[in-house]
CSV table of C-alpha atoms in Angstrom, one decimal:
chain,number,residue,atom,x,y,z
A,1,MET,CA,0.0,0.0,0.0
A,2,ILE,CA,1.4,3.4,-1.0
A,3,GLU,CA,1.3,6.0,1.7
A,4,ALA,CA,0.0,9.4,0.6
A,5,ARG,CA,2.6,11.3,2.6
A,6,ARG,CA,5.3,9.7,0.5
A,7,LEU,CA,3.5,10.9,-2.6
A,8,HIS,CA,3.7,14.4,-1.2
A,9,ILE,CA,7.5,13.9,-0.8
A,10,LEU,CA,7.8,12.5,-4.4
A,11,ARG,CA,6.1,15.6,-5.8
A,12,ALA,CA,8.2,18.0,-3.7
A,13,VAL,CA,11.4,16.3,-5.0
A,14,ALA,CA,10.1,16.6,-8.6
A,15,ASP,CA,9.2,20.2,-8.1
A,16,HIS,CA,12.4,21.3,-6.3
A,17,ARG,CA,14.9,19.0,-8.1
A,18,THR,CA,17.0,18.4,-5.0
A,19,VAL,CA,16.4,16.4,-1.8
A,20,THR,CA,17.8,19.3,0.3
A,21,ALA,CA,15.3,21.9,-1.2
A,22,ALA,CA,12.4,19.5,-1.0
A,23,ALA,CA,13.3,18.8,2.6
A,24,ALA,CA,13.4,22.5,3.5
A,25,ALA,CA,10.0,23.0,1.8
A,26,LEU,CA,8.4,20.1,3.8
A,27,TYR,CA,10.2,21.0,7.1
A,28,LEU,CA,11.9,17.7,7.1
A,29,THR,CA,15.6,16.7,7.2
A,30,PRO,CA,17.2,15.6,3.9
A,31,SER,CA,17.8,12.2,5.5
A,32,ALA,CA,14.1,11.8,6.3
A,33,VAL,CA,13.2,12.7,2.7
A,34,SER,CA,15.7,10.1,1.4
A,35,GLN,CA,14.3,7.5,3.8
A,36,GLN,CA,10.8,8.1,2.6
A,37,LEU,CA,11.8,7.9,-1.0
A,38,THR,CA,13.5,4.6,-0.3
A,39,ALA,CA,10.4,3.3,1.4
A,40,LEU,CA,8.3,4.4,-1.5
A,41,GLU,CA,10.6,2.6,-3.9
A,42,GLN,CA,10.2,-0.5,-1.8
A,43,GLU,CA,6.4,-0.1,-1.8
A,44,THR,CA,6.2,0.2,-5.6
A,45,GLY,CA,9.0,-2.2,-6.4
A,46,HIS,CA,10.6,0.4,-8.8
A,47,ARG,CA,13.5,2.8,-8.7
A,48,LEU,CA,11.8,6.2,-8.8
A,49,VAL,CA,14.6,8.8,-8.6
A,50,GLU,CA,18.1,9.1,-9.9
A,51,ARG,CA,20.7,11.3,-8.2
A,52,GLY,CA,23.3,13.2,-10.1
A,53,ALA,CA,25.7,16.1,-9.8
A,54,LYS,CA,23.0,18.5,-10.8
A,55,GLY,CA,20.3,17.2,-8.4
A,56,VAL,CA,17.6,14.6,-8.6
A,57,ARG,CA,15.4,13.6,-11.5
A,58,LEU,CA,12.6,11.1,-11.8
A,59,THR,CA,13.1,7.8,-13.6
A,60,PRO,CA,10.4,6.8,-16.1
A,61,ALA,CA,8.7,4.8,-13.3
A,62,GLY,CA,8.9,7.9,-11.2
A,63,GLU,CA,7.2,10.0,-13.9
A,64,ILE,CA,4.4,7.4,-14.2
A,65,LEU,CA,3.9,7.5,-10.4
A,66,LEU,CA,4.0,11.3,-10.4
A,67,SER,CA,1.2,11.5,-13.0
A,68,HIS,CA,-1.0,9.4,-10.6
A,69,THR,CA,0.3,11.4,-7.6
A,70,ASN,CA,-1.3,14.6,-8.9
A,71,ALA,CA,-4.6,12.9,-9.4
A,72,VAL,CA,-4.5,11.2,-6.0
A,73,LEU,CA,-3.5,14.3,-4.1
A,74,ALA,CA,-6.3,16.3,-5.8
A,75,GLN,CA,-8.8,13.7,-4.8
A,76,LEU,CA,-7.6,13.9,-1.2
A,77,GLU,CA,-8.1,17.6,-1.3
A,78,ARG,CA,-11.7,17.0,-2.5
A,79,ALA,CA,-12.2,14.5,0.2
A,80,GLU,CA,-11.1,17.0,2.8
A,81,ALA,CA,-13.4,19.6,1.3
A,82,GLU,CA,-16.4,17.3,1.4
A,83,LEU,CA,-15.7,16.3,5.0
A,84,ALA,CA,-15.3,19.9,6.0
A,85,ALA,CA,-18.6,20.7,4.2
A,86,TYR,CA,-20.3,17.8,6.0
A,87,GLY,CA,-19.0,19.2,9.3
A,88,LYS,CA,-20.3,22.7,8.4
A,89,GLY,CA,-16.7,24.1,8.2
A,90,GLU,CA,-17.9,27.7,8.7
A,91,ALA,CA,-15.0,28.9,10.8
A,92,GLY,CA,-11.3,28.7,10.4
A,93,THR,CA,-8.3,30.5,8.9
A,94,VAL,CA,-7.2,30.6,5.3
A,95,THR,CA,-3.7,31.7,4.5
A,96,VAL,CA,-3.3,33.8,1.3
A,97,ALA,CA,0.1,34.6,-0.3
A,98,ALA,CA,0.0,37.6,-2.7
A,99,PHE,CA,2.4,40.2,-4.1
A,100,ALA,CA,2.1,43.8,-2.7
A,101,THR,CA,-0.1,45.4,-5.3
A,102,GLY,CA,-2.3,42.3,-5.5
A,103,ILE,CA,-2.9,42.6,-1.8
A,104,ALA,CA,-4.0,46.2,-2.3
A,105,GLN,CA,-6.0,45.5,-5.4
A,106,VAL,CA,-8.0,42.4,-4.5
A,107,VAL,CA,-6.9,40.7,-1.2
A,108,ALA,CA,-7.6,43.6,1.1
A,109,PRO,CA,-11.0,44.3,-0.4
A,110,ALA,CA,-11.8,40.6,-0.3
A,111,LEU,CA,-10.8,40.5,3.4
A,112,ALA,CA,-13.2,43.4,4.1
A,113,ARG,CA,-16.0,41.7,2.2
A,114,LEU,CA,-15.5,38.4,4.1
A,115,GLY,CA,-15.6,40.2,7.4
A,116,ARG,CA,-19.2,41.1,6.5
A,117,SER,CA,-20.4,38.0,4.7
A,118,ALA,CA,-18.4,35.2,6.4
A,119,PRO,CA,-17.1,36.5,9.8
A,120,GLY,CA,-16.1,33.0,10.8
A,121,ILE,CA,-13.4,32.9,8.2
A,122,GLY,CA,-10.2,34.5,9.2
A,123,ILE,CA,-7.6,35.5,6.6
A,124,ARG,CA,-3.9,35.4,7.2
A,125,VAL,CA,-2.0,37.4,4.4
A,126,GLN,CA,1.6,36.8,3.5
A,127,ASP,CA,3.5,39.1,1.1
A,128,ALA,CA,5.2,37.1,-1.6
A,129,GLU,CA,6.1,37.7,-5.2
A,130,GLY,CA,4.0,36.0,-7.8
A,131,ASP,CA,6.4,33.2,-8.5
A,132,ALA,CA,7.1,32.5,-4.9
A,133,SER,CA,3.4,32.3,-3.9
A,134,LEU,CA,2.8,29.3,-6.2
A,135,ARG,CA,5.7,27.4,-4.8
A,136,MET,CA,4.4,28.1,-1.3
A,137,LEU,CA,1.0,26.8,-2.4
A,138,LEU,CA,2.4,23.6,-3.8
A,139,ASP,CA,4.5,23.1,-0.7
A,140,ARG,CA,1.3,23.5,1.4
A,141,GLN,CA,2.6,26.5,3.3
A,142,VAL,CA,-0.5,28.6,2.2
A,143,ASP,CA,-4.0,27.8,1.0
A,144,VAL,CA,-4.4,30.4,-1.8
A,145,ALA,CA,-1.9,32.1,-4.0
A,146,VAL,CA,-2.5,35.3,-5.9
A,147,ALA,CA,0.0,35.2,-8.7
A,148,VAL,CA,1.1,36.6,-12.1
A,149,GLU,CA,1.5,34.7,-15.3
A,150,TYR,CA,5.2,34.5,-16.3
A,151,ARG,CA,7.5,32.4,-18.3
A,152,GLY,CA,7.9,29.1,-16.6
A,153,ALA,CA,4.8,29.4,-14.5
A,154,PRO,CA,2.6,26.4,-14.1
A,155,PRO,CA,0.0,26.5,-17.0
A,156,ALA,CA,-3.7,26.9,-16.4
A,157,ASP,CA,-4.3,23.2,-17.0
A,158,ASP,CA,-1.5,22.1,-14.5
A,159,PRO,CA,-2.9,19.0,-12.8
A,160,ARG,CA,-1.7,20.2,-9.5
A,161,LEU,CA,-3.6,23.5,-9.4
A,162,THR,CA,-7.0,25.1,-10.1
A,163,HIS,CA,-6.7,28.7,-11.5
A,164,LEU,CA,-9.2,31.6,-11.2
A,165,PRO,CA,-8.4,34.5,-13.5
A,166,LEU,CA,-8.8,37.8,-11.6
A,167,TYR,CA,-7.7,40.8,-13.7
A,168,ALA,CA,-5.2,42.1,-16.3
A,169,GLU,CA,-3.6,45.4,-16.2
A,170,PRO,CA,-1.2,47.4,-18.5
A,171,PHE,CA,2.2,48.6,-17.7
A,172,ASP,CA,2.8,52.3,-18.2
A,173,ALA,CA,6.1,54.0,-19.2
A,174,VAL,CA,7.7,56.0,-16.5
A,175,VAL,CA,10.3,58.6,-17.7
A,176,PRO,CA,12.1,61.4,-16.0
A,177,LEU,CA,10.4,64.8,-16.1
A,178,GLY,CA,13.1,66.2,-18.5
A,179,HIS,CA,13.1,63.2,-20.8
A,180,ARG,CA,12.9,63.9,-24.5
A,181,LEU,CA,9.6,61.9,-24.8
A,182,ALA,CA,8.0,63.5,-21.7
A,183,ASP,CA,5.7,65.6,-23.7
A,184,ASP,CA,4.4,62.8,-26.0
A,185,ALA,CA,0.9,61.5,-25.4
A,186,GLU,CA,2.2,57.9,-25.7
A,187,VAL,CA,5.7,56.4,-25.6
A,188,PRO,CA,6.9,54.0,-28.3
A,189,LEU,CA,9.0,51.4,-26.6
A,190,ALA,CA,11.5,51.3,-29.5
A,191,GLU,CA,12.4,54.9,-28.8
A,192,LEU,CA,13.7,53.8,-25.4
A,193,SER,CA,16.2,51.3,-26.7
A,194,LYS,CA,19.2,53.5,-26.0
A,195,ASP,CA,18.1,54.5,-22.5
A,196,PRO,CA,19.3,53.0,-19.2
A,197,TRP,CA,16.5,51.0,-17.6
A,198,ILE,CA,15.3,50.4,-14.1
A,199,GLY,CA,13.4,47.2,-13.3
A,200,PRO,CA,12.7,44.2,-11.1
A,201,TYR,CA,15.2,41.5,-10.6
A,202,PRO,CA,15.3,38.4,-12.8
A,203,GLY,CA,12.8,35.8,-11.4
A,204,ASN,CA,10.2,38.5,-10.6
A,205,PRO,CA,7.3,37.9,-13.0
A,206,CYS,CA,7.3,41.7,-13.9
A,207,HIS,CA,10.9,41.4,-15.0
A,208,ASP,CA,9.7,38.9,-17.7
A,209,VAL,CA,6.9,41.3,-18.8
A,210,VAL,CA,9.4,44.2,-19.2
A,211,VAL,CA,12.0,42.1,-21.1
A,212,LEU,CA,9.4,40.5,-23.4
A,213,ALA,CA,7.9,43.9,-24.2
A,214,CYS,CA,11.3,45.3,-25.1
A,215,GLU,CA,12.2,42.2,-27.1
A,216,SER,CA,9.0,42.6,-29.1
A,217,ALA,CA,10.0,46.2,-29.8
A,218,GLY,CA,13.3,45.0,-31.2
A,219,PHE,CA,15.8,45.5,-28.4
A,220,GLN,CA,17.1,44.2,-25.1
A,221,PRO,CA,16.7,46.7,-22.2
A,222,ARG,CA,20.0,47.8,-20.6
A,223,LEU,CA,19.0,47.3,-17.0
A,224,GLU,CA,21.3,49.6,-15.0
A,225,HIS,CA,19.3,49.5,-11.7
A,226,SER,CA,17.2,46.7,-10.1
A,227,SER,CA,14.6,46.8,-7.4
A,228,ASP,CA,11.4,44.7,-6.8
A,229,ASP,CA,9.9,47.8,-5.0
A,230,PHE,CA,8.1,50.0,-7.6
A,231,ARG,CA,8.4,53.0,-5.2
A,232,ALA,CA,12.2,52.6,-5.5
A,233,VAL,CA,11.9,52.2,-9.3
A,234,VAL,CA,9.9,55.5,-9.6
A,235,ALA,CA,12.3,57.3,-7.2
A,236,LEU,CA,15.2,56.3,-9.4
A,237,ALA,CA,13.4,57.5,-12.5
A,238,SER,CA,12.7,60.8,-10.8
A,239,ALA,CA,16.5,61.1,-10.2
A,240,ASP,CA,17.1,60.7,-13.9
A,241,ALA,CA,18.6,57.3,-13.5
A,242,GLY,CA,16.7,55.7,-16.3
A,243,VAL,CA,13.3,54.7,-17.6
A,244,ALA,CA,10.9,52.0,-16.5
A,245,LEU,CA,7.7,50.1,-17.2
A,246,VAL,CA,5.5,49.9,-14.1
A,247,PRO,CA,2.1,48.2,-13.6
A,248,ARG,CA,-0.7,50.8,-13.5
A,249,SER,CA,-2.1,49.7,-10.1
A,250,ALA,CA,1.4,50.1,-8.6
A,251,LEU,CA,1.4,53.8,-9.5
A,252,ARG,CA,-1.8,54.6,-7.6
A,253,GLY,CA,-1.2,56.9,-4.6
A,254,MET,CA,2.6,57.0,-5.4
A,255,ASP,CA,4.6,60.2,-5.3
A,256,LEU,CA,5.2,60.9,-9.0
A,257,THR,CA,7.1,64.1,-8.5
A,258,GLY,CA,9.9,64.3,-11.0
A,259,VAL,CA,8.5,61.7,-13.5
A,260,VAL,CA,6.0,61.6,-16.3
A,261,VAL,CA,3.7,58.5,-16.7
A,262,ARG,CA,2.6,57.8,-20.2
A,263,PRO,CA,0.7,54.8,-21.8
A,264,VAL,CA,2.8,52.7,-24.2
A,265,ASP,CA,2.2,53.3,-27.9
A,266,GLY,CA,0.6,50.2,-29.5
A,267,VAL,CA,-0.1,47.0,-27.6
A,268,ALA,CA,0.7,47.7,-24.0
A,269,PRO,CA,2.6,45.1,-22.0
A,270,THR,CA,0.2,43.5,-19.6
A,271,ARG,CA,0.4,41.3,-16.5
A,272,ARG,CA,-2.4,38.8,-15.9
A,273,VAL,CA,-3.2,38.1,-12.3
A,274,PHE,CA,-4.9,34.9,-11.1
A,275,ALA,CA,-5.7,33.1,-7.9
A,276,ALA,CA,-4.7,29.5,-7.5
A,277,VAL,CA,-5.4,26.7,-5.1
A,278,ARG,CA,-4.3,23.1,-5.0
A,279,ARG,CA,-6.6,21.1,-7.3
A,280,GLY,CA,-9.5,19.6,-5.4
A,281,ALA,CA,-9.4,22.3,-2.7
A,282,GLU,CA,-11.6,24.8,-4.6
A,283,GLY,CA,-14.8,23.3,-3.1
A,284,HIS,CA,-13.6,23.5,0.5
A,285,PRO,CA,-16.1,25.5,2.5
A,286,LEU,CA,-13.4,27.8,3.9
A,287,ILE,CA,-11.6,28.3,0.6
A,288,ARG,CA,-14.6,28.7,-1.8
A,289,PRO,CA,-15.8,31.9,-0.1
A,290,VAL,CA,-12.3,33.3,-0.3
A,291,LEU,CA,-12.1,32.6,-4.0
A,292,GLU,CA,-15.5,34.1,-4.6
A,293,ALA,CA,-14.6,37.3,-2.6
A,294,LEU,CA,-11.3,37.6,-4.6
A,295,GLY,CA,-13.3,37.3,-7.9
A,296,GLN,CA,-15.8,39.9,-6.7
A,297,ALA,CA,-13.1,42.3,-5.6
A,298,ALA,CA,-11.4,42.0,-9.0
A,299,ALA,CA,-14.7,42.6,-10.9
A,300,GLU,CA,-15.3,45.7,-8.9
A,301,GLY,CA,-11.7,47.0,-9.0
């Protein structure tokens, strides 16, 4: 009989590619993870992982088991949801991981809405970039992730997750007040190819949006300054350190002294924001109202 907790470990190893990283995500020791993998191999009668200089990869047998693991764990989530519904799970805490502007845009309004419509549900919010929140969700550190589509993100049909689209927003060009394009109604990105740029670090989903937009305009941005805090990005632009692309919602309420904000000429770069839960958990009586409140907040935002 295969133990479900060992399937969790197998998936974590497949996600993180090393025993050490999987152990850290699961709050186990590397030796405990290795022991559980060995026990799983004994249960199945197959070698499931191969260790190499660059980490761990699944064998063909391991890949077969992983495909069933995603279905089994999703079904267990559904079982927990149905049992919670049977027990009238009307009170409890749901942990939501979201990036800063996502918290302001949809999480905080959803929290306020739930305070009125479902006072028994408590929300614990954790600030996490869009790529980090999905990993936290899959590692069972949080219940809901508010994330951004990016290169390498799990697709909408990922068997581990259920996606709920929330909103899409354009990026605006931010240029210093004395910039040669400051008086233009719209800014063609190609005209910024020679400028120094300010932007998020690689790995931040917004970094991908900026780089892809510039590549589509025919150039690679020369990123001279890096920050994941858009307040810092705008402050650097106001000091004439370079130009930037910033999500429109991040600019709300910000001190824009010293910069000019203009829409991008043509098709504006856009970030698409969604909520995600582990597949099967979307019907949980605590999680379902949270998803509904996030969707309503996005629709009204």
